[in-house]
PDB file of C-alpha atoms in Angstrom:
ATOM      1  CA  MET A   1     103.025  74.733  92.997  1.00 45.00           C
ATOM      2  CA  THR A   2     105.206  73.221  90.535  1.00 41.00           C
ATOM      3  CA  GLU A   3     106.472  75.196  87.820  1.00 50.00           C
ATOM      4  CA  SER A   4     105.536  73.541  84.735  1.00 44.00           C
ATOM      5  CA  GLY A   5     108.988  72.008  82.546  1.00 40.00           C
ATOM      6  CA  GLU A   6     110.959  72.869  85.632  1.00 54.00           C
ATOM      7  CA  GLY A   7     110.151  70.617  88.593  1.00 61.00           C
ATOM      8  CA  ARG A   8     110.455  73.440  90.421  1.00 74.00           C
ATOM      9  CA  ASP A   9     108.059  74.669  93.416  1.00 92.00           C
ATOM     10  CA  VAL A  10     107.200  78.265  93.394  1.00 95.00           C
ATOM     11  CA  VAL A  11     104.755  81.066  94.519  1.00 95.00           C
ATOM     12  CA  VAL A  12     102.608  82.956  92.555  1.00 95.00           C
ATOM     13  CA  LYS A  13     101.661  85.909  93.836  1.00 94.00           C
ATOM     14  CA  ARG A  14      99.230  88.706  91.988  1.00 93.00           C
ATOM     15  CA  GLY A  15      99.839  92.137  92.187  1.00 90.00           C
ATOM     16  CA  HIS A  16      97.117  94.394  93.925  1.00 90.00           C
ATOM     17  CA  ALA A  17      97.630  97.367  92.418  1.00 90.00           C
ATOM     18  CA  PRO A  18      99.427  99.027  89.207  1.00 90.00           C
ATOM     19  CA  GLY A  19     103.303  98.985  89.811  1.00 91.00           C
ATOM     20  CA  ALA A  20     102.724  96.623  93.154  1.00 94.00           C
ATOM     21  CA  THR A  21     104.648  93.939  91.188  1.00 96.00           C
ATOM     22  CA  ALA A  22     107.242  95.980  89.830  1.00 95.00           C
ATOM     23  CA  ALA A  23     108.030  97.444  93.281  1.00 96.00           C
ATOM     24  CA  GLU A  24     108.274  94.153  94.991  1.00 97.00           C
ATOM     25  CA  VAL A  25     110.689  92.598  92.422  1.00 97.00           C
ATOM     26  CA  ALA A  26     112.975  95.570  92.784  1.00 98.00           C
ATOM     27  CA  GLY A  27     112.993  95.326  96.314  1.00 98.00           C
ATOM     28  CA  LEU A  28     113.777  91.435  96.275  1.00 98.00           C
ATOM     29  CA  ARG A  29     116.544  92.020  93.724  1.00 98.00           C
ATOM     30  CA  TRP A  30     117.664  94.906  95.999  1.00 98.00           C
ATOM     31  CA  LEU A  31     117.969  93.161  99.258  1.00 98.00           C
ATOM     32  CA  ALA A  32     119.186  90.056  97.322  1.00 98.00           C
ATOM     33  CA  ALA A  33     122.136  92.089  96.007  1.00 98.00           C
ATOM     34  CA  ALA A  34     123.487  92.715  99.373  1.00 98.00           C
ATOM     35  CA  GLY A  35     124.329  88.833  99.359  1.00 98.00           C
ATOM     36  CA  THR A  36     123.873  88.390 103.337  1.00 98.00           C
ATOM     37  CA  VAL A  37     120.356  87.226 103.827  1.00 98.00           C
ATOM     38  CA  PRO A  38     118.837  84.904 101.374  1.00 98.00           C
ATOM     39  CA  VAL A  39     115.909  86.061  99.183  1.00 98.00           C
ATOM     40  CA  PRO A  40     113.870  84.221  96.922  1.00 98.00           C
ATOM     41  CA  THR A  41     114.846  84.458  93.037  1.00 97.00           C
ATOM     42  CA  VAL A  42     112.069  86.001  90.966  1.00 97.00           C
ATOM     43  CA  ARG A  43     111.751  83.678  88.003  1.00 96.00           C
ATOM     44  CA  ARG A  44     109.359  85.741  86.077  1.00 95.00           C
ATOM     45  CA  HIS A  45     107.033  88.800  86.397  1.00 94.00           C
ATOM     46  CA  ASP A  46     104.633  90.768  84.979  1.00 91.00           C
ATOM     47  CA  GLU A  47     102.088  93.806  85.763  1.00 87.00           C
ATOM     48  CA  GLU A  48      99.557  91.105  86.921  1.00 89.00           C
ATOM     49  CA  ARG A  49     101.529  88.299  88.799  1.00 94.00           C
ATOM     50  CA  LEU A  50     105.298  87.461  90.046  1.00 96.00           C
ATOM     51  CA  VAL A  51     106.411  84.076  90.398  1.00 97.00           C
ATOM     52  CA  ILE A  52     109.280  83.445  93.060  1.00 97.00           C
ATOM     53  CA  ASP A  53     110.973  80.478  94.417  1.00 97.00           C
ATOM     54  CA  ARG A  54     108.987  79.004  97.222  1.00 96.00           C
ATOM     55  CA  VAL A  55     110.968  78.723 100.360  1.00 96.00           C
ATOM     56  CA  PRO A  56     111.259  75.372 102.259  1.00 94.00           C
ATOM     57  CA  ALA A  57     109.230  75.152 105.245  1.00 93.00           C
ATOM     58  CA  GLY A  58     111.359  74.452 108.740  1.00 95.00           C
ATOM     59  CA  ARG A  59     111.597  75.763 112.135  1.00 95.00           C
ATOM     60  CA  PRO A  60     113.566  78.613 113.412  1.00 97.00           C
ATOM     61  CA  SER A  61     116.518  78.009 115.583  1.00 97.00           C
ATOM     62  CA  ALA A  62     118.903  80.033 117.720  1.00 98.00           C
ATOM     63  CA  ALA A  63     121.579  79.784 115.276  1.00 98.00           C
ATOM     64  CA  ALA A  64     119.187  80.671 112.267  1.00 98.00           C
ATOM     65  CA  ALA A  65     118.399  83.550 114.261  1.00 98.00           C
ATOM     66  CA  GLU A  66     122.080  84.596 115.247  1.00 98.00           C
ATOM     67  CA  ARG A  67     123.153  84.187 111.519  1.00 98.00           C
ATOM     68  CA  PHE A  68     119.925  86.001 110.885  1.00 98.00           C
ATOM     69  CA  GLY A  69     121.078  89.304 112.718  1.00 98.00           C
ATOM     70  CA  ARG A  70     124.372  89.307 111.334  1.00 98.00           C
ATOM     71  CA  GLY A  71     123.013  89.086 107.770  1.00 98.00           C
ATOM     72  CA  LEU A  72     120.601  91.659 108.459  1.00 98.00           C
ATOM     73  CA  ALA A  73     123.192  93.864 109.502  1.00 98.00           C
ATOM     74  CA  GLY A  74     124.816  93.206 106.169  1.00 98.00           C
ATOM     75  CA  VAL A  75     121.943  94.401 104.439  1.00 98.00           C
ATOM     76  CA  HIS A  76     121.437  97.514 106.355  1.00 98.00           C
ATOM     77  CA  ALA A  77     125.283  98.132 105.846  1.00 98.00           C
ATOM     78  CA  ALA A  78     124.983  97.759 102.103  1.00 98.00           C
ATOM     79  CA  GLY A  79     123.278 100.961 102.197  1.00 98.00           C
ATOM     80  CA  ALA A  80     120.697 103.423 100.155  1.00 98.00           C
ATOM     81  CA  PRO A  81     121.547 106.535  98.289  1.00 98.00           C
ATOM     82  CA  ALA A  82     119.779 108.296 100.568  1.00 98.00           C
ATOM     83  CA  PHE A  83     116.634 108.008 102.852  1.00 98.00           C
ATOM     84  CA  GLY A  84     113.465 107.639 101.145  1.00 98.00           C
ATOM     85  CA  ALA A  85     115.397 106.229  98.123  1.00 98.00           C
ATOM     86  CA  PRO A  86     113.550 103.411  96.218  1.00 98.00           C
ATOM     87  CA  PRO A  87     115.870 100.437  95.068  1.00 98.00           C
ATOM     88  CA  PRO A  88     117.239 100.784  91.397  1.00 97.00           C
ATOM     89  CA  ASP A  89     114.371 100.370  88.995  1.00 93.00           C
ATOM     90  CA  GLY A  90     111.499 100.819  92.203  1.00 96.00           C
ATOM     91  CA  LEU A  91     108.706 103.040  92.071  1.00 95.00           C
ATOM     92  CA  ALA A  92     108.333 106.594  93.608  1.00 96.00           C
ATOM     93  CA  ASP A  93     104.986 105.508  94.340  1.00 95.00           C
ATOM     94  CA  ALA A  94     105.011 102.206  95.651  1.00 96.00           C
ATOM     95  CA  TRP A  95     103.410 100.347  98.459  1.00 96.00           C
ATOM     96  CA  ILE A  96     103.656  98.954 102.087  1.00 97.00           C
ATOM     97  CA  GLY A  97     101.097  95.772 102.043  1.00 94.00           C
ATOM     98  CA  ARG A  98      98.091  97.318 100.428  1.00 95.00           C
ATOM     99  CA  ALA A  99      98.565 100.644 101.700  1.00 97.00           C
ATOM    100  CA  PRO A 100     100.451 103.326  99.740  1.00 96.00           C
ATOM    101  CA  MET A 101     104.292 104.373 100.111  1.00 98.00           C
ATOM    102  CA  THR A 102     106.055 107.317  99.023  1.00 97.00           C
ATOM    103  CA  ASN A 103     109.747 106.711  98.088  1.00 98.00           C
ATOM    104  CA  VAL A 104     111.316 110.457  97.228  1.00 96.00           C
ATOM    105  CA  PRO A 105     115.141 110.778  98.370  1.00 97.00           C
ATOM    106  CA  ALA A 106     115.516 113.438 101.058  1.00 96.00           C
ATOM    107  CA  GLY A 107     118.970 114.181 102.948  1.00 88.00           C
ATOM    108  CA  ASP A 108     117.419 114.433 106.627  1.00 94.00           C
ATOM    109  CA  TRP A 109     116.541 111.331 108.590  1.00 97.00           C
ATOM    110  CA  ALA A 110     114.018 113.465 110.932  1.00 97.00           C
ATOM    111  CA  SER A 111     112.077 115.309 108.655  1.00 97.00           C
ATOM    112  CA  TRP A 112     111.813 112.862 105.573  1.00 98.00           C
ATOM    113  CA  TYR A 113     110.509 110.413 108.703  1.00 98.00           C
ATOM    114  CA  ALA A 114     107.647 112.996 109.324  1.00 98.00           C
ATOM    115  CA  ALA A 115     106.987 114.188 105.881  1.00 98.00           C
ATOM    116  CA  ASP A 116     106.736 110.403 104.341  1.00 98.00           C
ATOM    117  CA  ARG A 117     106.052 107.860 106.877  1.00 98.00           C
ATOM    118  CA  VAL A 118     104.254 109.332 109.643  1.00 98.00           C
ATOM    119  CA  LEU A 119     102.181 112.425 108.914  1.00 98.00           C
ATOM    120  CA  PRO A 120     101.139 110.733 105.377  1.00 98.00           C
ATOM    121  CA  TYR A 121      99.119 107.942 107.167  1.00 98.00           C
ATOM    122  CA  VAL A 122      97.790 110.039 109.810  1.00 98.00           C
ATOM    123  CA  ARG A 123      95.992 111.972 107.543  1.00 98.00           C
ATOM    124  CA  LEU A 124      94.857 108.774 105.863  1.00 98.00           C
ATOM    125  CA  ALA A 125      93.540 107.897 109.222  1.00 98.00           C
ATOM    126  CA  VAL A 126      91.497 111.186 109.855  1.00 98.00           C
ATOM    127  CA  ASP A 127      89.975 111.173 106.499  1.00 97.00           C
ATOM    128  CA  ALA A 128      88.736 107.398 107.417  1.00 96.00           C
ATOM    129  CA  GLY A 129      87.419 108.991 110.997  1.00 96.00           C
ATOM    130  CA  THR A 130      89.745 106.964 112.794  1.00 97.00           C
ATOM    131  CA  PHE A 131      91.695 109.715 114.262  1.00 97.00           C
ATOM    132  CA  GLY A 132      90.212 113.136 115.063  1.00 97.00           C
ATOM    133  CA  PRO A 133      91.859 116.714 115.253  1.00 96.00           C
ATOM    134  CA  ALA A 134      93.240 116.069 118.650  1.00 97.00           C
ATOM    135  CA  GLU A 135      94.772 112.807 117.724  1.00 97.00           C
ATOM    136  CA  ALA A 136      96.296 114.260 114.669  1.00 98.00           C
ATOM    137  CA  THR A 137      98.196 116.730 116.985  1.00 98.00           C
ATOM    138  CA  VAL A 138      99.653 114.088 119.201  1.00 98.00           C
ATOM    139  CA  PHE A 139     101.570 112.961 116.259  1.00 98.00           C
ATOM    140  CA  GLU A 140     102.094 116.520 115.039  1.00 97.00           C
ATOM    141  CA  ARG A 141     104.031 117.310 118.324  1.00 97.00           C
ATOM    142  CA  ALA A 142     105.624 114.022 118.422  1.00 96.00           C
ATOM    143  CA  CYS A 143     107.113 114.499 114.818  1.00 97.00           C
ATOM    144  CA  ALA A 144     108.380 118.394 115.951  1.00 96.00           C
ATOM    145  CA  ARG A 145     110.715 116.353 118.727  1.00 94.00           C
ATOM    146  CA  LEU A 146     111.968 114.143 116.334  1.00 95.00           C
ATOM    147  CA  PRO A 147     115.890 113.638 117.238  1.00 93.00           C
ATOM    148  CA  ALA A 148     118.670 113.913 114.633  1.00 93.00           C
ATOM    149  CA  SER A 149     120.341 111.036 113.344  1.00 94.00           C
ATOM    150  CA  ALA A 150     123.774 110.807 112.398  1.00 93.00           C
ATOM    151  CA  GLU A 151     123.026 107.246 110.986  1.00 96.00           C
ATOM    152  CA  PRO A 152     123.500 106.845 107.045  1.00 97.00           C
ATOM    153  CA  PRO A 153     120.854 105.704 104.742  1.00 98.00           C
ATOM    154  CA  ALA A 154     120.654 102.049 105.286  1.00 98.00           C
ATOM    155  CA  ARG A 155     119.095  99.272 102.817  1.00 98.00           C
ATOM    156  CA  LEU A 156     115.720  98.636 104.538  1.00 98.00           C
ATOM    157  CA  HIS A 157     113.240  95.524 103.844  1.00 98.00           C
ATOM    158  CA  GLY A 158     110.744  98.356 105.243  1.00 98.00           C
ATOM    159  CA  ASP A 159     107.776  95.943 106.183  1.00 98.00           C
ATOM    160  CA  LEU A 160     109.768  93.449 108.654  1.00 98.00           C
ATOM    161  CA  TRP A 161     107.028  92.008 110.608  1.00 96.00           C
ATOM    162  CA  THR A 162     107.361  88.190 111.269  1.00 95.00           C
ATOM    163  CA  GLY A 163     105.326  86.822 108.434  1.00 95.00           C
ATOM    164  CA  ASN A 164     108.054  88.435 106.186  1.00 97.00           C
ATOM    165  CA  VAL A 165     110.755  86.357 107.746  1.00 98.00           C
ATOM    166  CA  LEU A 166     110.677  82.539 106.709  1.00 98.00           C
ATOM    167  CA  TRP A 167     112.762  79.924 108.026  1.00 97.00           C
ATOM    168  CA  ASP A 168     113.716  76.706 106.310  1.00 96.00           C
ATOM    169  CA  GLY A 169     115.479  74.835 109.160  1.00 90.00           C
ATOM    170  CA  ARG A 170     118.756  76.548 108.280  1.00 95.00           C
ATOM    171  CA  GLU A 171     118.106  79.913 107.703  1.00 97.00           C
ATOM    172  CA  ALA A 172     115.803  83.028 107.819  1.00 98.00           C
ATOM    173  CA  TRP A 173     114.712  84.721 104.206  1.00 98.00           C
ATOM    174  CA  LEU A 174     113.419  87.790 103.372  1.00 98.00           C
ATOM    175  CA  ILE A 175     109.985  87.671 101.393  1.00 98.00           C
ATOM    176  CA  ASP A 176     107.562  90.588 100.503  1.00 97.00           C
ATOM    177  CA  PRO A 177     109.829  94.078 101.168  1.00 98.00           C
ATOM    178  CA  ALA A 178     108.468  97.352 100.832  1.00 98.00           C
ATOM    179  CA  ALA A 179     112.389  98.104 100.228  1.00 98.00           C
ATOM    180  CA  HIS A 180     113.834 101.769 100.677  1.00 98.00           C
ATOM    181  CA  GLY A 181     116.526 104.130 102.378  1.00 98.00           C
ATOM    182  CA  GLY A 182     115.925 104.643 105.645  1.00 98.00           C
ATOM    183  CA  HIS A 183     117.124 104.031 109.663  1.00 98.00           C
ATOM    184  CA  ARG A 184     118.078 100.500 110.245  1.00 98.00           C
ATOM    185  CA  GLU A 185     116.356 101.042 113.931  1.00 98.00           C
ATOM    186  CA  THR A 186     112.910 101.170 111.846  1.00 98.00           C
ATOM    187  CA  ASP A 187     113.250  97.443 110.503  1.00 98.00           C
ATOM    188  CA  LEU A 188     114.451  95.946 114.244  1.00 98.00           C
ATOM    189  CA  ALA A 189     111.625  97.931 115.946  1.00 97.00           C
ATOM    190  CA  MET A 190     109.083  96.441 113.067  1.00 97.00           C
ATOM    191  CA  LEU A 191     110.601  92.666 114.273  1.00 97.00           C
ATOM    192  CA  ARG A 192     110.234  93.588 118.034  1.00 96.00           C
ATOM    193  CA  LEU A 193     106.370  94.860 117.545  1.00 94.00           C
ATOM    194  CA  PHE A 194     105.268  91.698 115.516  1.00 88.00           C
ATOM    195  CA  GLY A 195     107.533  89.313 117.277  1.00 90.00           C
ATOM    196  CA  CYS A 196     110.166  87.258 115.712  1.00 95.00           C
ATOM    197  CA  PRO A 197     111.288  84.003 116.862  1.00 96.00           C
ATOM    198  CA  HIS A 198     114.477  84.085 119.115  1.00 97.00           C
ATOM    199  CA  LEU A 199     114.634  87.665 118.762  1.00 98.00           C
ATOM    200  CA  ASP A 200     117.291  88.367 121.588  1.00 98.00           C
ATOM    201  CA  HIS A 201     119.448  86.089 119.272  1.00 98.00           C
ATOM    202  CA  VAL A 202     118.703  87.955 116.052  1.00 98.00           C
ATOM    203  CA  LEU A 203     119.355  91.580 118.234  1.00 98.00           C
ATOM    204  CA  GLY A 204     122.415  90.042 120.126  1.00 98.00           C
ATOM    205  CA  ALA A 205     124.178  88.954 116.847  1.00 98.00           C
ATOM    206  CA  TYR A 206     123.127  92.179 114.988  1.00 98.00           C
ATOM    207  CA  GLN A 207     124.823  94.078 117.609  1.00 98.00           C
ATOM    208  CA  GLU A 208     128.021  92.255 117.692  1.00 98.00           C
ATOM    209  CA  ALA A 209     128.266  92.541 113.792  1.00 98.00           C
ATOM    210  CA  SER A 210     126.966  96.309 113.784  1.00 98.00           C
ATOM    211  CA  PRO A 211     126.527  97.804 117.229  1.00 98.00           C
ATOM    212  CA  LEU A 212     123.727 100.356 117.294  1.00 98.00           C
ATOM    213  CA  ALA A 213     123.975 103.756 118.644  1.00 96.00           C
ATOM    214  CA  ASP A 214     123.678 104.449 122.534  1.00 96.00           C
ATOM    215  CA  GLY A 215     120.005 105.126 123.424  1.00 95.00           C
ATOM    216  CA  TRP A 216     118.201 102.788 120.771  1.00 96.00           C
ATOM    217  CA  ARG A 217     116.058 100.821 123.158  1.00 95.00           C
ATOM    218  CA  ASP A 218     114.361 104.135 123.896  1.00 95.00           C
ATOM    219  CA  ARG A 219     113.837 104.878 120.259  1.00 96.00           C
ATOM    220  CA  VAL A 220     112.080 101.782 119.496  1.00 96.00           C
ATOM    221  CA  GLY A 221     108.262 103.143 119.890  1.00 96.00           C
ATOM    222  CA  LEU A 222     109.581 106.251 117.579  1.00 96.00           C
ATOM    223  CA  HIS A 223     110.389 103.546 114.927  1.00 97.00           C
ATOM    224  CA  GLN A 224     107.395 101.422 115.656  1.00 97.00           C
ATOM    225  CA  LEU A 225     105.125 104.670 114.590  1.00 98.00           C
ATOM    226  CA  PHE A 226     105.246 104.051 110.946  1.00 98.00           C
ATOM    227  CA  PRO A 227     104.733 100.328 110.814  1.00 98.00           C
ATOM    228  CA  LEU A 228     101.610 101.063 113.438  1.00 98.00           C
ATOM    229  CA  LEU A 229     100.050 103.791 111.652  1.00 98.00           C
ATOM    230  CA  VAL A 230     100.144 101.904 108.482  1.00 98.00           C
ATOM    231  CA  HIS A 231      98.276  99.049 110.255  1.00 97.00           C
ATOM    232  CA  THR A 232      95.896 101.813 111.577  1.00 98.00           C
ATOM    233  CA  VAL A 233      95.297 102.319 107.676  1.00 97.00           C
ATOM    234  CA  LEU A 234      94.639  99.021 106.982  1.00 96.00           C
ATOM    235  CA  PHE A 235      93.226  97.430 110.080  1.00 95.00           C
ATOM    236  CA  GLY A 236      91.687  99.910 112.142  1.00 90.00           C
ATOM    237  CA  GLN A 237      91.219 101.119 115.899  1.00 89.00           C
ATOM    238  CA  SER A 238      92.797  98.858 117.696  1.00 88.00           C
ATOM    239  CA  TYR A 239      96.476  99.567 115.904  1.00 96.00           C
ATOM    240  CA  ALA A 240      95.164 103.344 116.166  1.00 97.00           C
ATOM    241  CA  ASP A 241      95.333 103.073 120.024  1.00 96.00           C
ATOM    242  CA  GLN A 242      99.068 101.526 120.130  1.00 96.00           C
ATOM    243  CA  ALA A 243      99.860 104.130 117.607  1.00 97.00           C
ATOM    244  CA  LEU A 244      98.781 107.033 119.647  1.00 97.00           C
ATOM    245  CA  GLU A 245     100.417 105.434 122.938  1.00 96.00           C
ATOM    246  CA  ALA A 246     103.432 105.244 121.034  1.00 95.00           C
ATOM    247  CA  ALA A 247     103.110 109.090 119.819  1.00 96.00           C
ATOM    248  CA  ARG A 248     102.442 110.018 123.513  1.00 95.00           C
ATOM    249  CA  SER A 249     105.050 108.010 125.299  1.00 89.00           C
ATOM    250  CA  PHE A 250     107.830 109.723 122.776  1.00 78.00           C
TER     251      PHE A 250
END
């Protein structure tokens, strides 16, 4: 649609819950502040809706994917105060899609990832009857084996599936974040999980700009637990099976 009086193509999004719009605005501005990947400008917002510039439609290319990989490395390198930290002016009680997500700063990645990014969604899936006690135990055992990480907190998009990366023909843009401080491999694992055009070019350029720690490929399933469990809560059994497979393999 065209914004009245300004001749600008915009997208209008309605907030699905209290705080959802404010959390998204804070995330968009935090990602934009890194200055390395384009993010739509927020034109106005209130409790009920958000108005942002529309990204022109285009086709992904290998060159754009490489720019995106380098830019995403820059976003991550911009950092966060702590694992679990919300963006400035962000909310402790935020959202990933329509699922609740807690943003509470923590000092240790492994304990935070277990406590705030894996087990809460296991409990929600148990409450919904998707998992039983035996399945919940699989995730608890996986969390008990989480490796320590020397990575500093990265500035994450947080919901980096392919639908939240838009291509204008030259650049990739980031939309719909669930931004927080986390491990940079989690964003990359989500890109792989749900597919991304020219992913090899994205990852290759990322590696050139900011090499990943040894063994990162072996940790992909571990970092996919979070989005798989969120999708289990939102969409049910097909993702539950994938989440269990990832936990068991780890």
